mmCIF file with all atom_site columns, C-alpha atoms in Angstrom:
data_model
loop_
_atom_site.group_PDB
_atom_site.id
_atom_site.type_symbol
_atom_site.label_atom_id
_atom_site.label_alt_id
_atom_site.label_comp_id
_atom_site.label_asym_id
_atom_site.label_entity_id
_atom_site.label_seq_id
_atom_site.pdbx_PDB_ins_code
_atom_site.Cartn_x
_atom_site.Cartn_y
_atom_site.Cartn_z
_atom_site.occupancy
_atom_site.B_iso_or_equiv
_atom_site.pdbx_formal_charge
_atom_site.auth_seq_id
_atom_site.auth_comp_id
_atom_site.auth_asym_id
_atom_site.auth_atom_id
_atom_site.pdbx_PDB_model_num
ATOM 1   C CA . MET A 1 1   ? 109.006 118.953 112.670 1.00 91.00 ? 14  MET A CA 1
ATOM 2   C CA . ILE A 1 2   ? 112.834 119.600 112.160 1.00 92.00 ? 15  ILE A CA 1
ATOM 3   C CA . GLU A 1 3   ? 115.465 119.706 115.077 1.00 91.00 ? 16  GLU A CA 1
ATOM 4   C CA . LYS A 1 4   ? 118.942 119.662 115.440 1.00 88.00 ? 17  LYS A CA 1
ATOM 5   C CA . ASN A 1 5   ? 119.576 116.215 115.685 1.00 94.00 ? 18  ASN A CA 1
ATOM 6   C CA . PHE A 1 6   ? 116.270 114.319 114.383 1.00 96.00 ? 19  PHE A CA 1
ATOM 7   C CA . GLN A 1 7   ? 112.805 115.041 112.603 1.00 97.00 ? 20  GLN A CA 1
ATOM 8   C CA . ILE A 1 8   ? 108.936 114.006 112.814 1.00 97.00 ? 21  ILE A CA 1
ATOM 9   C CA . ALA A 1 9   ? 106.663 113.722 109.874 1.00 97.00 ? 22  ALA A CA 1
ATOM 10  C CA . ARG A 1 10  ? 103.268 112.936 110.237 1.00 97.00 ? 23  ARG A CA 1
ATOM 11  C CA . LEU A 1 11  ? 102.526 111.155 106.605 1.00 97.00 ? 24  LEU A CA 1
ATOM 12  C CA . ASP A 1 12  ? 99.238  111.528 106.972 1.00 95.00 ? 25  ASP A CA 1
ATOM 13  C CA . LYS A 1 13  ? 99.078  114.834 107.330 1.00 97.00 ? 26  LYS A CA 1
ATOM 14  C CA . ILE A 1 14  ? 101.580 114.991 103.977 1.00 97.00 ? 27  ILE A CA 1
ATOM 15  C CA . GLU A 1 15  ? 99.554  115.820 100.470 1.00 97.00 ? 28  GLU A CA 1
ATOM 16  C CA . PRO A 1 16  ? 100.023 112.878 97.870  1.00 97.00 ? 29  PRO A CA 1
ATOM 17  C CA . THR A 1 17  ? 102.165 112.789 95.252  1.00 96.00 ? 30  THR A CA 1
ATOM 18  C CA . PRO A 1 18  ? 101.987 110.857 91.978  1.00 94.00 ? 31  PRO A CA 1
ATOM 19  C CA . CYS A 1 19  ? 104.145 107.759 91.209  1.00 93.00 ? 32  CYS A CA 1
ATOM 20  C CA . PRO A 1 20  ? 104.580 105.688 88.986  1.00 93.00 ? 33  PRO A CA 1
ATOM 21  C CA . CYS A 1 21  ? 103.158 102.917 91.869  1.00 92.00 ? 34  CYS A CA 1
ATOM 22  C CA . GLY A 1 22  ? 100.035 105.198 92.646  1.00 93.00 ? 35  GLY A CA 1
ATOM 23  C CA . GLN A 1 23  ? 100.210 107.852 95.105  1.00 96.00 ? 36  GLN A CA 1
ATOM 24  C CA . SER A 1 24  ? 102.799 108.691 97.873  1.00 97.00 ? 37  SER A CA 1
ATOM 25  C CA . ARG A 1 25  ? 103.261 111.298 100.873 1.00 98.00 ? 38  ARG A CA 1
ATOM 26  C CA . ARG A 1 26  ? 106.545 111.336 101.038 1.00 98.00 ? 39  ARG A CA 1
ATOM 27  C CA . ALA A 1 27  ? 108.621 112.064 104.828 1.00 98.00 ? 40  ALA A CA 1
ATOM 28  C CA . PHE A 1 28  ? 112.436 113.385 105.265 1.00 97.00 ? 41  PHE A CA 1
ATOM 29  C CA . MET A 1 29  ? 112.614 115.203 101.482 1.00 97.00 ? 42  MET A CA 1
ATOM 30  C CA . ASN A 1 30  ? 113.984 118.516 102.642 1.00 95.00 ? 43  ASN A CA 1
ATOM 31  C CA . ASP A 1 31  ? 117.733 119.489 102.236 1.00 94.00 ? 44  ASP A CA 1
ATOM 32  C CA . GLU A 1 32  ? 118.807 119.094 106.406 1.00 94.00 ? 45  GLU A CA 1
ATOM 33  C CA . ASN A 1 33  ? 118.328 115.140 105.421 1.00 95.00 ? 46  ASN A CA 1
ATOM 34  C CA . ASP A 1 34  ? 120.544 113.509 102.627 1.00 93.00 ? 47  ASP A CA 1
ATOM 35  C CA . VAL A 1 35  ? 120.866 109.900 103.890 1.00 96.00 ? 48  VAL A CA 1
ATOM 36  C CA . ALA A 1 36  ? 117.114 108.371 103.469 1.00 97.00 ? 49  ALA A CA 1
ATOM 37  C CA . SER A 1 37  ? 113.159 109.210 103.063 1.00 98.00 ? 50  SER A CA 1
ATOM 38  C CA . MET A 1 38  ? 110.152 107.507 104.339 1.00 98.00 ? 51  MET A CA 1
ATOM 39  C CA . HIS A 1 39  ? 107.151 107.269 101.607 1.00 98.00 ? 52  HIS A CA 1
ATOM 40  C CA . LEU A 1 40  ? 103.625 105.350 102.485 1.00 98.00 ? 53  LEU A CA 1
ATOM 41  C CA . VAL A 1 41  ? 102.497 104.568 99.413  1.00 97.00 ? 54  VAL A CA 1
ATOM 42  C CA . GLU A 1 42  ? 98.929  103.315 98.053  1.00 96.00 ? 55  GLU A CA 1
ATOM 43  C CA . ILE A 1 43  ? 99.410  101.113 95.123  1.00 95.00 ? 56  ILE A CA 1
ATOM 44  C CA . LYS A 1 44  ? 97.545  101.686 91.990  1.00 90.00 ? 57  LYS A CA 1
ATOM 45  C CA . HIS A 1 45  ? 96.434  98.250  90.336  1.00 86.00 ? 58  HIS A CA 1
ATOM 46  C CA . ASP A 1 46  ? 98.185  99.661  87.027  1.00 87.00 ? 59  ASP A CA 1
ATOM 47  C CA . SER A 1 47  ? 101.473 100.711 88.330  1.00 93.00 ? 60  SER A CA 1
ATOM 48  C CA . GLU A 1 48  ? 104.499 101.321 86.033  1.00 95.00 ? 61  GLU A CA 1
ATOM 49  C CA . LYS A 1 49  ? 107.173 99.188  86.038  1.00 96.00 ? 62  LYS A CA 1
ATOM 50  C CA . HIS A 1 50  ? 110.733 101.393 86.498  1.00 97.00 ? 63  HIS A CA 1
ATOM 51  C CA . PHE A 1 51  ? 114.209 101.336 87.694  1.00 98.00 ? 64  PHE A CA 1
ATOM 52  C CA . HIS A 1 52  ? 116.255 103.450 89.676  1.00 98.00 ? 65  HIS A CA 1
ATOM 53  C CA . ARG A 1 53  ? 120.431 103.472 88.795  1.00 98.00 ? 66  ARG A CA 1
ATOM 54  C CA . HIS A 1 54  ? 121.628 104.596 91.970  1.00 98.00 ? 67  HIS A CA 1
ATOM 55  C CA . MET A 1 55  ? 118.811 103.740 95.337  1.00 98.00 ? 68  MET A CA 1
ATOM 56  C CA . THR A 1 56  ? 117.704 101.473 97.075  1.00 98.00 ? 69  THR A CA 1
ATOM 57  C CA . GLU A 1 57  ? 114.168 100.570 97.962  1.00 98.00 ? 70  GLU A CA 1
ATOM 58  C CA . MET A 1 58  ? 113.218 98.856  101.074 1.00 98.00 ? 71  MET A CA 1
ATOM 59  C CA . TYR A 1 59  ? 109.124 98.066  100.754 1.00 98.00 ? 72  TYR A CA 1
ATOM 60  C CA . TYR A 1 60  ? 107.567 96.852  104.143 1.00 98.00 ? 73  TYR A CA 1
ATOM 61  C CA . VAL A 1 61  ? 103.570 95.656  103.459 1.00 98.00 ? 74  VAL A CA 1
ATOM 62  C CA . LEU A 1 62  ? 100.540 97.250  105.682 1.00 98.00 ? 75  LEU A CA 1
ATOM 63  C CA . GLU A 1 63  ? 98.090  96.477  104.379 1.00 97.00 ? 76  GLU A CA 1
ATOM 64  C CA . GLY A 1 64  ? 96.486  94.504  101.339 1.00 96.00 ? 77  GLY A CA 1
ATOM 65  C CA . GLU A 1 65  ? 96.950  91.339  99.034  1.00 94.00 ? 78  GLU A CA 1
ATOM 66  C CA . GLY A 1 66  ? 99.398  91.812  95.502  1.00 95.00 ? 79  GLY A CA 1
ATOM 67  C CA . HIS A 1 67  ? 101.956 90.811  93.903  1.00 96.00 ? 80  HIS A CA 1
ATOM 68  C CA . ILE A 1 68  ? 105.625 92.592  92.942  1.00 97.00 ? 81  ILE A CA 1
ATOM 69  C CA . GLU A 1 69  ? 107.414 92.448  90.102  1.00 97.00 ? 82  GLU A CA 1
ATOM 70  C CA . LEU A 1 70  ? 111.270 92.121  90.205  1.00 98.00 ? 83  LEU A CA 1
ATOM 71  C CA . ASP A 1 71  ? 113.166 91.951  86.576  1.00 98.00 ? 84  ASP A CA 1
ATOM 72  C CA . ASP A 1 72  ? 110.216 89.793  85.292  1.00 96.00 ? 85  ASP A CA 1
ATOM 73  C CA . GLN A 1 73  ? 109.331 87.586  88.177  1.00 98.00 ? 86  GLN A CA 1
ATOM 74  C CA . ILE A 1 74  ? 106.676 87.482  90.575  1.00 98.00 ? 87  ILE A CA 1
ATOM 75  C CA . TYR A 1 75  ? 106.425 86.981  94.440  1.00 98.00 ? 88  TYR A CA 1
ATOM 76  C CA . PRO A 1 76  ? 103.095 87.494  96.319  1.00 97.00 ? 89  PRO A CA 1
ATOM 77  C CA . LEU A 1 77  ? 102.717 89.828  97.911  1.00 97.00 ? 90  LEU A CA 1
ATOM 78  C CA . SER A 1 78  ? 100.683 90.248  102.291 1.00 97.00 ? 91  SER A CA 1
ATOM 79  C CA . PRO A 1 79  ? 100.607 91.854  105.459 1.00 98.00 ? 92  PRO A CA 1
ATOM 80  C CA . GLY A 1 80  ? 104.525 91.367  107.099 1.00 98.00 ? 93  GLY A CA 1
ATOM 81  C CA . THR A 1 81  ? 106.556 91.472  103.600 1.00 98.00 ? 94  THR A CA 1
ATOM 82  C CA . ALA A 1 82  ? 109.513 93.237  103.365 1.00 98.00 ? 95  ALA A CA 1
ATOM 83  C CA . VAL A 1 83  ? 111.412 93.549  99.965  1.00 98.00 ? 96  VAL A CA 1
ATOM 84  C CA . LEU A 1 84  ? 114.401 94.948  99.042  1.00 98.00 ? 97  LEU A CA 1
ATOM 85  C CA . ILE A 1 85  ? 115.575 96.109  95.704  1.00 98.00 ? 98  ILE A CA 1
ATOM 86  C CA . LYS A 1 86  ? 118.851 97.154  94.782  1.00 98.00 ? 99  LYS A CA 1
ATOM 87  C CA . PRO A 1 87  ? 119.759 100.112 91.915  1.00 98.00 ? 100 PRO A CA 1
ATOM 88  C CA . GLY A 1 88  ? 118.736 98.342  88.458  1.00 98.00 ? 101 GLY A CA 1
ATOM 89  C CA . CYS A 1 89  ? 116.186 96.050  88.821  1.00 98.00 ? 102 CYS A CA 1
ATOM 90  C CA . HIS A 1 90  ? 113.544 96.630  87.387  1.00 98.00 ? 103 HIS A CA 1
ATOM 91  C CA . HIS A 1 91  ? 109.714 96.738  89.436  1.00 98.00 ? 104 HIS A CA 1
ATOM 92  C CA . ARG A 1 92  ? 106.017 97.266  90.174  1.00 97.00 ? 105 ARG A CA 1
ATOM 93  C CA . ALA A 1 93  ? 103.641 96.349  93.058  1.00 96.00 ? 106 ALA A CA 1
ATOM 94  C CA . VAL A 1 94  ? 100.133 95.218  91.685  1.00 95.00 ? 107 VAL A CA 1
ATOM 95  C CA . GLY A 1 95  ? 97.445  94.987  94.360  1.00 92.00 ? 108 GLY A CA 1
ATOM 96  C CA . SER A 1 96  ? 94.198  95.488  95.673  1.00 82.00 ? 109 SER A CA 1
ATOM 97  C CA . ASN A 1 97  ? 94.275  98.149  98.307  1.00 91.00 ? 110 ASN A CA 1
ATOM 98  C CA . LEU A 1 98  ? 97.856  97.819  98.570  1.00 96.00 ? 111 LEU A CA 1
ATOM 99  C CA . LYS A 1 99  ? 99.607  99.870  100.783 1.00 97.00 ? 112 LYS A CA 1
ATOM 100 C CA . ILE A 1 100 ? 103.619 99.788  101.995 1.00 98.00 ? 113 ILE A CA 1
ATOM 101 C CA . LEU A 1 101 ? 106.186 101.661 104.143 1.00 98.00 ? 114 LEU A CA 1
ATOM 102 C CA . ASN A 1 102 ? 108.922 102.498 101.307 1.00 98.00 ? 115 ASN A CA 1
ATOM 103 C CA . ILE A 1 103 ? 112.580 103.566 102.576 1.00 98.00 ? 116 ILE A CA 1
ATOM 104 C CA . PRO A 1 104 ? 114.592 104.702 99.644  1.00 98.00 ? 117 PRO A CA 1
ATOM 105 C CA . VAL A 1 105 ? 118.034 105.112 100.375 1.00 98.00 ? 118 VAL A CA 1
ATOM 106 C CA . PRO A 1 106 ? 119.727 107.190 99.735  1.00 98.00 ? 119 PRO A CA 1
ATOM 107 C CA . LYS A 1 107 ? 116.718 109.457 100.233 1.00 97.00 ? 120 LYS A CA 1
ATOM 108 C CA . PHE A 1 108 ? 114.343 109.436 96.807  1.00 97.00 ? 121 PHE A CA 1
ATOM 109 C CA . ASP A 1 109 ? 115.970 111.742 94.250  1.00 96.00 ? 122 ASP A CA 1
ATOM 110 C CA . PRO A 1 110 ? 113.361 111.851 91.191  1.00 94.00 ? 123 PRO A CA 1
ATOM 111 C CA . GLU A 1 111 ? 115.686 112.565 88.645  1.00 96.00 ? 124 GLU A CA 1
ATOM 112 C CA . ASP A 1 112 ? 117.051 108.611 89.147  1.00 97.00 ? 125 ASP A CA 1
ATOM 113 C CA . GLU A 1 113 ? 113.307 107.171 88.268  1.00 96.00 ? 126 GLU A CA 1
ATOM 114 C CA . TYR A 1 114 ? 113.190 105.733 84.508  1.00 97.00 ? 127 TYR A CA 1
ATOM 115 C CA . HIS A 1 115 ? 110.658 103.636 83.384  1.00 94.00 ? 128 HIS A CA 1
ATOM 116 C CA . VAL A 1 116 ? 110.702 100.699 81.539  1.00 91.00 ? 129 VAL A CA 1
#
């Protein structure tokens, strides 16, 4: 729902899109918004390392266990973990049944995704 001063999205109703991390349900990806987007991401076990030149990402782990690779360093992931990923950081999350909430700032732009 898009209104003058707000938007509401049902992430569970958005069709998933393949991404380097797995499957992403992307909310607030419309022309009425350029601030940030919100993605519900199901991480695949063979996710691809990538980076962004302009976008900052914030991950919040909802479910599952795993790890995140940040500039070739490995850090554990479990529910309740939050990660801020700055532009230029090579990253990928890996896990079993790992589900995250991802908030890209500014709004996700597929042209700002580079594979390593």
